[in-house]
Amino acid sequence: MEGNLTKGPILKTLTKLAIPIMASSFLGTLYNITDMAWIGLLGAKAVAGVGVGGMFTWLSQGLASMARMGGQVQIAQCIGRGEKEKAHGYAQTAMQLALLMGLAYGIIVALFANQLVGFFKLDDAETLSAALDYTKIACGFIVFSFLSFTLTGIYTAQGDSKTPFIANLFGLAANMILDPVLILGPGPFQRFGAAGAAMATVLAQVFSLLYCYLYIRRIKELEFTATDWKVRIHIVKYLMLKGIPVAVMNSVTSFGGMILQYFVNAMGILYVAAYAACMKLCSLFEQAGGAVGLAILTFTGQNYGANKIKRIRRGVWDGILLSTLINIPICLVQLIIPEILTRLMLNNPIVISYTREFLFVTGIAIFPLGWLFVTRSACQGLGKTFVPMLSGVLEVGMRVVTGFLLVPRMGFQGVVIAEVSAWCGAAVMLCVTYNIYIKRLY
């Protein structure tokens, strides 16, 4: 059923676990990039609207991470200790939390979409309409994303990263087929525009979730039965205790991104479209380091449960090495061919020119971002979630302060400096914190 990460060559073990996570994460991000590529055919205003709407799906991931990360850490530690029944209890409770929070978030955003999108003060009617359409649909049905996200964490906690990859592959295939049909409405099909992009993404998530659910029914130790849906209050409390700091961290990080979006909106519609395209690409490129981080989280959790502290320390160093090696070609791509990348989503040469410097700077800063993911996940795998939460607060603070200081003076350059300064500041904080934690365990 699960992959045992408490023995065997460390770098090979991490690589074997991280590659499917990475591929799965890339596929998940390609959902959004595929949407943006087809939306780009509708013009810069539609791209800008979907970019703003996408901020709320990004914000939702902070709440979704409470169930996923709380469950994933505890499941990995239980497996390391050989406590499979207890791991099963954490898995079913994590799914209950994901269902509840996904429904709550979807209902709230759908009801208050006008006020939430209004925060960004979009003056153009077409852009505002696209943002509202995308937000209401993508967030209104976000529960499928919450459930799929949590199931992925449950699989990964056991050392199985291949099943989520296959599930996302099915989802991406569905998304690629549905996008042109629902966005552009060829032939007899109705044209939905930005709303069609949201519909395609939601349906793709449904396909991914369905595959995971059907696969999990084949595994006796994992199959959810009717009795499993009985709420276990003590487990709910424990998962929330461990998961809330993670949710706060991710939510405040997303909020920092929304503040930068607010600054960009004041620059005009062309800059909004450029920023939306850049953030989609950055989200794609970040997946490599994020995948290594998730592998480290599961590796650390299992080995902490097995009390193999020296193996954890070696694993984190190997994780930093693996992250660095993976990010070298990603950095080169951003430095050498940034405009070719943005042409996949944009057709306005002025907007494309704005993205060049942004991607150049984030390409260089991708390395400390990767180290941030590794050390943050190591802390979380040890069950230490408070300082990673503070690192998210630090990221917001650096984005906001740097944005206020530099954007009025430097414009779009100030935005990218604010972004990477947040990465670097949090990376330093987490590297120091991890070393303190690990030394205390010796």
Short mmCIF file of C-alpha atoms in Angstrom, two decimals:
data_model
loop_
_atom_site.label_atom_id
_atom_site.label_comp_id
_atom_site.label_asym_id
_atom_site.label_seq_id
_atom_site.Cartn_x
_atom_site.Cartn_y
_atom_site.Cartn_z
CA MET A 1 0.00 0.00 0.00
CA GLU A 2 2.57 2.56 1.09
CA GLY A 3 6.18 3.39 0.35
CA ASN A 4 8.49 3.01 3.36
CA LEU A 5 10.73 6.09 3.47
CA THR A 6 12.56 5.11 6.64
CA LYS A 7 15.14 2.97 4.86
CA GLY A 8 17.08 2.87 1.60
CA PRO A 9 19.25 5.44 -0.23
CA ILE A 10 17.96 8.88 0.74
CA LEU A 11 18.51 10.89 -2.44
CA LYS A 12 17.10 8.09 -4.60
CA THR A 13 14.11 7.73 -2.28
CA LEU A 14 13.38 11.45 -2.35
CA THR A 15 13.77 11.67 -6.13
CA LYS A 16 11.48 8.70 -6.68
CA LEU A 17 8.82 10.31 -4.49
CA ALA A 18 9.30 13.89 -5.73
CA ILE A 19 9.19 13.30 -9.50
CA PRO A 20 5.54 12.14 -9.65
CA ILE A 21 4.58 14.94 -7.21
CA MET A 22 6.36 17.40 -9.47
CA ALA A 23 4.67 16.05 -12.59
CA SER A 24 1.30 16.09 -10.82
CA SER A 25 1.85 19.69 -9.65
CA PHE A 26 2.87 20.77 -13.15
CA LEU A 27 -0.29 19.21 -14.54
CA GLY A 28 -2.39 20.98 -11.91
CA THR A 29 -0.84 24.33 -12.82
CA LEU A 30 -1.25 23.59 -16.52
CA TYR A 31 -5.02 23.62 -15.89
CA ASN A 32 -4.75 27.35 -15.28
CA ILE A 33 -2.21 28.02 -18.01
CA THR A 34 -4.35 26.13 -20.52
CA ASP A 35 -7.29 28.30 -19.45
CA MET A 36 -5.18 31.44 -19.87
CA ALA A 37 -3.88 30.37 -23.28
CA TRP A 38 -7.41 30.04 -24.64
CA ILE A 39 -8.64 33.11 -22.75
CA GLY A 40 -5.78 35.04 -24.37
CA LEU A 41 -7.60 34.67 -27.68
CA LEU A 42 -10.37 36.84 -26.22
CA GLY A 43 -7.97 39.73 -25.46
CA ALA A 44 -6.07 41.38 -22.60
CA LYS A 45 -9.24 42.38 -20.73
CA ALA A 46 -10.41 38.79 -20.42
CA VAL A 47 -6.91 37.70 -19.32
CA ALA A 48 -6.87 40.40 -16.65
CA GLY A 49 -10.33 39.41 -15.39
CA VAL A 50 -9.43 35.73 -15.09
CA GLY A 51 -6.17 36.72 -13.38
CA VAL A 52 -8.09 38.63 -10.72
CA GLY A 53 -10.60 35.79 -10.30
CA GLY A 54 -7.74 33.34 -9.94
CA MET A 55 -6.56 35.21 -6.84
CA PHE A 56 -9.56 33.81 -4.94
CA THR A 57 -8.87 30.22 -5.98
CA TRP A 58 -5.27 30.79 -4.85
CA LEU A 59 -6.55 32.15 -1.54
CA SER A 60 -8.70 29.04 -1.08
CA GLN A 61 -5.62 26.83 -1.06
CA GLY A 62 -4.68 28.26 2.31
CA LEU A 63 -7.91 26.95 3.84
CA ALA A 64 -7.64 23.66 1.94
CA SER A 65 -4.17 23.10 3.36
CA MET A 66 -5.54 22.87 6.90
CA ALA A 67 -7.15 19.50 6.21
CA ARG A 68 -4.46 18.28 3.85
CA MET A 69 -1.33 19.23 5.79
CA GLY A 70 -2.78 18.41 9.20
CA GLY A 71 -3.74 14.97 7.91
CA GLN A 72 -0.63 14.35 5.82
CA VAL A 73 1.82 15.00 8.66
CA GLN A 74 -0.04 12.82 11.15
CA ILE A 75 -0.60 10.00 8.65
CA ALA A 76 3.11 9.97 7.73
CA GLN A 77 4.16 9.87 11.39
CA CYS A 78 1.69 7.07 12.14
CA ILE A 79 3.00 5.04 9.23
CA GLY A 80 6.55 5.59 10.48
CA ARG A 81 5.46 4.13 13.83
CA GLY A 82 3.55 1.27 12.13
CA GLU A 83 0.13 2.49 13.37
CA LYS A 84 -2.00 1.88 10.27
CA GLU A 85 -5.39 2.01 12.00
CA LYS A 86 -4.62 5.37 13.52
CA ALA A 87 -3.42 6.61 10.13
CA HIS A 88 -6.76 5.55 8.63
CA GLY A 89 -8.61 7.56 11.29
CA TYR A 90 -6.63 10.70 10.45
CA ALA A 91 -7.30 10.15 6.72
CA GLN A 92 -11.08 9.98 7.04
CA THR A 93 -11.20 12.96 9.38
CA ALA A 94 -9.08 15.02 6.99
CA MET A 95 -11.60 14.27 4.23
CA GLN A 96 -14.47 15.38 6.47
CA LEU A 97 -12.74 18.69 7.15
CA ALA A 98 -11.99 19.17 3.45
CA LEU A 99 -15.64 18.62 2.53
CA LEU A 100 -16.92 21.03 5.19
CA MET A 101 -14.43 23.81 4.44
CA GLY A 102 -14.77 23.47 0.68
CA LEU A 103 -18.53 23.88 0.87
CA ALA A 104 -18.25 26.80 3.29
CA TYR A 105 -15.67 28.67 1.21
CA GLY A 106 -17.62 28.13 -2.01
CA ILE A 107 -20.88 29.41 -0.55
CA ILE A 108 -19.29 32.49 1.02
CA VAL A 109 -17.38 33.54 -2.11
CA ALA A 110 -20.37 32.93 -4.38
CA LEU A 111 -22.62 35.06 -2.16
CA PHE A 112 -20.15 37.93 -1.76
CA ALA A 113 -18.37 37.77 -5.13
CA ASN A 114 -19.33 41.34 -6.07
CA GLN A 115 -17.86 42.79 -2.89
CA LEU A 116 -14.72 40.62 -3.02
CA VAL A 117 -13.92 41.40 -6.65
CA GLY A 118 -14.80 45.02 -5.98
CA PHE A 119 -11.75 45.21 -3.68
CA PHE A 120 -9.55 45.34 -6.80
CA LYS A 121 -11.38 48.40 -8.17
CA LEU A 122 -11.61 47.21 -11.77
CA ASP A 123 -12.89 50.14 -13.82
CA ASP A 124 -13.29 48.34 -17.13
CA ALA A 125 -16.72 46.67 -17.46
CA GLU A 126 -15.49 43.74 -19.59
CA THR A 127 -12.66 42.94 -17.18
CA LEU A 128 -15.01 43.15 -14.19
CA SER A 129 -17.53 40.84 -15.86
CA ALA A 130 -14.83 38.25 -16.64
CA ALA A 131 -13.53 38.38 -13.07
CA LEU A 132 -17.00 37.89 -11.58
CA ASP A 133 -17.92 35.03 -13.93
CA TYR A 134 -14.68 33.19 -13.23
CA THR A 135 -14.80 33.74 -9.46
CA LYS A 136 -18.41 32.64 -8.97
CA ILE A 137 -17.95 29.36 -10.84
CA ALA A 138 -14.36 28.40 -9.94
CA CYS A 139 -14.85 29.20 -6.25
CA GLY A 140 -18.51 28.21 -6.04
CA PHE A 141 -17.53 24.62 -6.86
CA ILE A 142 -14.15 24.70 -5.10
CA VAL A 143 -15.16 21.76 -2.88
CA PHE A 144 -13.96 19.33 -5.58
CA SER A 145 -10.54 20.95 -5.46
CA PHE A 146 -10.47 20.72 -1.64
CA LEU A 147 -11.31 17.01 -1.68
CA SER A 148 -8.84 16.20 -4.46
CA PHE A 149 -6.11 18.24 -2.74
CA THR A 150 -6.62 16.37 0.54
CA LEU A 151 -6.71 12.94 -1.10
CA THR A 152 -3.43 13.77 -2.81
CA GLY A 153 -1.90 14.49 0.59
CA ILE A 154 -3.19 11.19 1.97
CA TYR A 155 -1.62 9.24 -0.88
CA THR A 156 1.65 11.15 -0.59
CA ALA A 157 1.86 10.56 3.17
CA GLN A 158 2.09 6.86 2.40
CA GLY A 159 4.84 7.32 -0.17
CA ASP A 160 2.47 6.95 -3.14
CA SER A 161 2.88 9.92 -5.47
CA LYS A 162 2.03 8.08 -8.70
CA THR A 163 -1.72 7.82 -8.16
CA PRO A 164 -2.23 11.62 -7.82
CA PHE A 165 -0.13 12.09 -10.96
CA ILE A 166 -2.35 9.77 -12.99
CA ALA A 167 -5.46 11.46 -11.58
CA ASN A 168 -4.17 14.88 -12.60
CA LEU A 169 -3.25 13.55 -16.02
CA PHE A 170 -6.87 12.55 -16.59
CA GLY A 171 -7.97 15.96 -15.33
CA LEU A 172 -5.61 17.84 -17.63
CA ALA A 173 -6.77 15.82 -20.63
CA ALA A 174 -10.36 16.73 -19.81
CA ASN A 175 -9.41 20.38 -19.33
CA MET A 176 -7.61 20.57 -22.68
CA ILE A 177 -10.65 19.17 -24.45
CA LEU A 178 -13.21 21.29 -22.61
CA ASP A 179 -11.38 24.64 -22.71
CA PRO A 180 -11.75 25.48 -26.43
CA VAL A 181 -15.30 24.12 -26.45
CA LEU A 182 -16.55 26.07 -23.44
CA ILE A 183 -14.47 29.25 -23.85
CA LEU A 184 -14.77 29.82 -27.61
CA GLY A 185 -17.94 27.86 -28.41
CA PRO A 186 -17.02 26.43 -31.81
CA GLY A 187 -19.77 25.18 -34.12
CA PRO A 188 -23.02 24.41 -32.29
CA PHE A 189 -21.54 24.95 -28.81
CA GLN A 190 -22.34 28.05 -26.77
CA ARG A 191 -19.50 30.50 -26.13
CA PHE A 192 -19.02 31.11 -22.38
CA GLY A 193 -15.75 33.07 -22.38
CA ALA A 194 -14.18 33.44 -18.92
CA ALA A 195 -17.01 31.42 -17.37
CA GLY A 196 -16.14 28.56 -19.73
CA ALA A 197 -12.56 28.51 -18.41
CA ALA A 198 -13.88 28.13 -14.87
CA MET A 199 -16.32 25.38 -15.97
CA ALA A 200 -13.52 23.44 -17.65
CA THR A 201 -11.31 23.64 -14.57
CA VAL A 202 -14.10 22.49 -12.23
CA LEU A 203 -15.02 19.55 -14.46
CA ALA A 204 -11.34 18.56 -14.72
CA GLN A 205 -11.13 18.54 -10.91
CA VAL A 206 -14.20 16.32 -10.78
CA PHE A 207 -12.52 13.82 -13.12
CA SER A 208 -9.35 13.81 -10.98
CA LEU A 209 -11.32 13.32 -7.78
CA LEU A 210 -13.38 10.52 -9.30
CA TYR A 211 -10.22 8.64 -10.33
CA CYS A 212 -8.72 8.98 -6.83
CA TYR A 213 -11.95 7.81 -5.22
CA LEU A 214 -12.30 4.76 -7.50
CA TYR A 215 -8.66 3.83 -6.93
CA ILE A 216 -8.89 4.16 -3.14
CA ARG A 217 -11.81 1.70 -3.10
CA ARG A 218 -9.41 -1.00 -4.34
CA ILE A 219 -7.16 -0.65 -1.26
CA LYS A 220 -8.57 -2.34 1.83
CA GLU A 221 -6.58 -0.27 4.31
CA LEU A 222 -7.72 2.99 2.74
CA GLU A 223 -11.30 2.38 1.60
CA PHE A 224 -13.80 4.70 3.28
CA THR A 225 -16.93 2.98 4.58
CA ALA A 226 -20.17 4.36 6.00
CA THR A 227 -18.86 4.04 9.57
CA ASP A 228 -15.79 6.07 8.66
CA TRP A 229 -17.89 9.21 8.26
CA LYS A 230 -18.65 9.27 11.96
CA VAL A 231 -17.05 12.45 13.27
CA ARG A 232 -14.21 11.83 15.75
CA ILE A 233 -14.00 15.06 17.70
CA HIS A 234 -10.62 14.37 19.30
CA ILE A 235 -9.02 13.82 15.87
CA VAL A 236 -10.74 16.89 14.45
CA LYS A 237 -9.30 19.01 17.27
CA TYR A 238 -5.81 17.59 16.75
CA LEU A 239 -5.85 18.11 13.00
CA MET A 240 -7.07 21.66 13.45
CA LEU A 241 -4.38 22.31 16.06
CA LYS A 242 -1.72 21.25 13.55
CA GLY A 243 -3.48 22.44 10.41
CA ILE A 244 -4.66 25.92 11.38
CA PRO A 245 -1.12 27.40 11.46
CA VAL A 246 -0.53 25.96 7.98
CA ALA A 247 -3.83 27.39 6.76
CA VAL A 248 -3.01 30.79 8.25
CA MET A 249 0.44 30.70 6.65
CA ASN A 250 -0.89 29.93 3.19
CA SER A 251 -3.82 32.32 3.49
CA VAL A 252 -1.74 35.30 4.59
CA THR A 253 0.77 34.50 1.83
CA SER A 254 -2.08 34.58 -0.67
CA PHE A 255 -3.31 37.83 0.88
CA GLY A 256 0.13 39.33 0.29
CA GLY A 257 -0.21 38.40 -3.36
CA MET A 258 -3.59 40.10 -3.46
CA ILE A 259 -2.03 43.28 -2.07
CA LEU A 260 0.50 43.25 -4.91
CA GLN A 261 -2.40 42.68 -7.32
CA TYR A 262 -4.00 45.81 -5.87
CA PHE A 263 -0.84 47.81 -6.63
CA VAL A 264 -0.71 46.45 -10.18
CA ASN A 265 -4.35 47.28 -10.85
CA ALA A 266 -3.55 50.96 -10.33
CA MET A 267 -1.05 50.78 -13.22
CA GLY A 268 -3.64 49.98 -15.87
CA ILE A 269 -5.16 47.03 -17.70
CA LEU A 270 -2.02 46.14 -19.68
CA TYR A 271 0.03 45.72 -16.52
CA VAL A 272 -2.76 43.67 -14.95
CA ALA A 273 -2.66 41.27 -17.92
CA ALA A 274 1.16 41.10 -17.78
CA TYR A 275 1.11 40.37 -14.04
CA ALA A 276 -1.56 37.68 -14.47
CA ALA A 277 0.54 35.92 -17.12
CA CYS A 278 3.72 36.20 -15.03
CA MET A 279 2.05 34.77 -11.94
CA LYS A 280 0.67 31.83 -13.92
CA LEU A 281 4.18 31.04 -15.16
CA CYS A 282 5.75 31.57 -11.74
CA SER A 283 3.15 29.24 -10.27
CA LEU A 284 4.19 26.62 -12.82
CA PHE A 285 7.92 27.02 -12.17
CA GLU A 286 7.47 26.95 -8.39
CA GLN A 287 5.99 23.46 -8.59
CA ALA A 288 9.41 21.79 -8.86
CA GLY A 289 10.63 23.18 -5.54
CA GLY A 290 7.22 22.67 -4.01
CA ALA A 291 7.26 18.99 -5.04
CA VAL A 292 10.61 18.45 -3.36
CA GLY A 293 9.17 20.16 -0.29
CA LEU A 294 6.17 17.81 -0.19
CA ALA A 295 8.49 14.83 -0.56
CA ILE A 296 10.56 16.16 2.36
CA LEU A 297 7.41 16.61 4.46
CA THR A 298 6.42 12.96 4.03
CA PHE A 299 10.04 11.79 4.43
CA THR A 300 10.48 13.81 7.62
CA GLY A 301 7.12 12.71 9.03
CA GLN A 302 7.76 9.00 8.54
CA ASN A 303 11.32 9.16 9.87
CA TYR A 304 10.29 11.30 12.83
CA GLY A 305 7.67 8.68 13.66
CA ALA A 306 10.40 6.03 13.41
CA ASN A 307 12.76 8.22 15.53
CA LYS A 308 15.45 8.36 12.82
CA ILE A 309 16.70 11.90 13.40
CA LYS A 310 20.06 11.56 11.65
CA ARG A 311 18.28 10.29 8.53
CA ILE A 312 16.03 13.37 8.63
CA ARG A 313 19.03 15.69 8.70
CA ARG A 314 20.70 13.95 5.77
CA GLY A 315 17.40 13.92 3.91
CA VAL A 316 16.90 17.68 4.24
CA TRP A 317 20.39 18.38 2.88
CA ASP A 318 19.69 16.02 -0.02
CA GLY A 319 16.38 17.82 -0.53
CA ILE A 320 18.16 21.17 -0.79
CA LEU A 321 20.59 19.65 -3.29
CA LEU A 322 17.77 18.11 -5.34
CA SER A 323 15.82 21.38 -5.33
CA THR A 324 18.87 23.32 -6.52
CA LEU A 325 19.64 20.90 -9.35
CA ILE A 326 16.02 20.87 -10.55
CA ASN A 327 15.78 24.66 -10.50
CA ILE A 328 18.88 25.24 -12.66
CA PRO A 329 17.13 24.52 -15.99
CA ILE A 330 14.02 26.38 -14.78
CA CYS A 331 16.16 29.42 -14.05
CA LEU A 332 17.78 29.25 -17.49
CA VAL A 333 14.40 29.05 -19.23
CA GLN A 334 13.19 32.18 -17.45
CA LEU A 335 16.42 34.04 -18.20
CA ILE A 336 16.72 33.08 -21.87
CA ILE A 337 13.23 32.78 -23.34
CA PRO A 338 10.78 34.74 -21.14
CA GLU A 339 8.90 36.33 -24.05
CA ILE A 340 8.42 33.00 -25.82
CA LEU A 341 6.73 31.71 -22.67
CA THR A 342 4.36 34.64 -22.29
CA ARG A 343 3.37 34.48 -25.96
CA LEU A 344 1.62 31.23 -25.08
CA MET A 345 -0.95 33.33 -23.17
CA LEU A 346 -0.67 36.84 -24.59
CA ASN A 347 -0.81 38.36 -28.07
CA ASN A 348 -0.22 42.02 -27.23
CA PRO A 349 3.48 42.90 -27.84
CA ILE A 350 3.40 45.73 -25.29
CA VAL A 351 2.06 43.45 -22.56
CA ILE A 352 4.60 40.76 -23.49
CA SER A 353 7.45 43.28 -23.16
CA TYR A 354 6.39 44.04 -19.56
CA THR A 355 6.86 40.40 -18.54
CA ARG A 356 10.53 40.14 -19.56
CA GLU A 357 12.14 41.73 -16.50
CA PHE A 358 9.65 40.17 -14.09
CA LEU A 359 10.49 36.63 -15.20
CA PHE A 360 14.22 37.42 -15.32
CA VAL A 361 14.26 38.41 -11.64
CA THR A 362 12.03 35.57 -10.45
CA GLY A 363 14.18 33.15 -12.42
CA ILE A 364 17.21 34.09 -10.33
CA ALA A 365 15.22 34.03 -7.09
CA ILE A 366 13.83 30.54 -7.76
CA PHE A 367 16.72 29.01 -5.78
CA PRO A 368 15.97 30.55 -2.35
CA LEU A 369 12.29 29.80 -2.99
CA GLY A 370 13.20 26.12 -3.38
CA TRP A 371 15.17 26.16 -0.12
CA LEU A 372 12.19 27.82 1.55
CA PHE A 373 9.93 24.93 0.49
CA VAL A 374 12.38 22.30 1.77
CA THR A 375 13.01 23.80 5.20
CA ARG A 376 9.36 24.77 5.72
CA SER A 377 8.23 21.23 4.93
CA ALA A 378 10.90 19.75 7.19
CA CYS A 379 9.60 21.84 10.10
CA GLN A 380 6.02 20.80 9.34
CA GLY A 381 7.03 17.13 9.07
CA LEU A 382 8.44 17.39 12.58
CA GLY A 383 5.05 18.67 13.72
CA LYS A 384 6.34 22.22 14.16
CA THR A 385 3.83 24.42 12.35
CA PHE A 386 3.94 27.70 14.31
CA VAL A 387 7.18 29.19 12.92
CA PRO A 388 6.26 28.27 9.31
CA MET A 389 3.07 30.23 9.97
CA LEU A 390 5.16 33.21 11.10
CA SER A 391 7.19 32.89 7.90
CA GLY A 392 3.97 33.44 5.97
CA VAL A 393 3.30 36.57 8.01
CA LEU A 394 6.84 37.72 7.24
CA GLU A 395 6.22 37.19 3.52
CA VAL A 396 3.11 39.37 3.67
CA GLY A 397 4.92 42.06 5.61
CA MET A 398 7.78 42.19 3.14
CA ARG A 399 5.43 42.27 0.15
CA VAL A 400 3.33 45.07 1.63
CA VAL A 401 6.19 47.20 2.96
CA THR A 402 8.36 46.76 -0.13
CA GLY A 403 5.36 47.38 -2.35
CA PHE A 404 4.45 50.62 -0.61
CA LEU A 405 8.06 51.82 -0.75
CA LEU A 406 9.05 50.76 -4.26
CA VAL A 407 5.98 50.51 -6.49
CA PRO A 408 5.28 54.30 -6.49
CA ARG A 409 8.94 54.91 -7.42
CA MET A 410 9.78 51.95 -9.65
CA GLY A 411 6.43 50.80 -11.02
CA PHE A 412 6.32 47.20 -12.25
CA GLN A 413 9.94 46.67 -11.20
CA GLY A 414 8.91 47.41 -7.62
CA VAL A 415 6.28 44.66 -7.81
CA VAL A 416 8.79 41.96 -8.75
CA ILE A 417 11.27 43.13 -6.10
CA ALA A 418 8.50 42.95 -3.49
CA GLU A 419 7.71 39.39 -4.61
CA VAL A 420 11.25 38.00 -4.45
CA SER A 421 12.15 39.87 -1.24
CA ALA A 422 9.33 37.95 0.46
CA TRP A 423 10.79 34.65 -0.79
CA CYS A 424 14.30 35.46 0.39
CA GLY A 425 13.26 36.78 3.80
CA ALA A 426 11.13 33.72 4.58
CA ALA A 427 13.87 31.37 3.32
CA VAL A 428 16.42 32.84 5.75
CA MET A 429 13.97 32.60 8.66
CA LEU A 430 13.07 28.97 7.94
CA CYS A 431 16.64 27.78 7.38
CA VAL A 432 17.63 29.14 10.79
CA THR A 433 14.51 27.73 12.48
CA TYR A 434 14.94 24.25 10.99
CA ASN A 435 18.53 24.03 12.22
CA ILE A 436 17.41 25.01 15.73
CA TYR A 437 14.67 22.36 15.71
CA ILE A 438 16.88 19.55 14.43
CA LYS A 439 19.68 20.26 16.93
CA ARG A 440 17.21 20.02 19.79
CA LEU A 441 16.31 16.47 18.74
CA TYR A 442 19.87 15.13 19.05
#
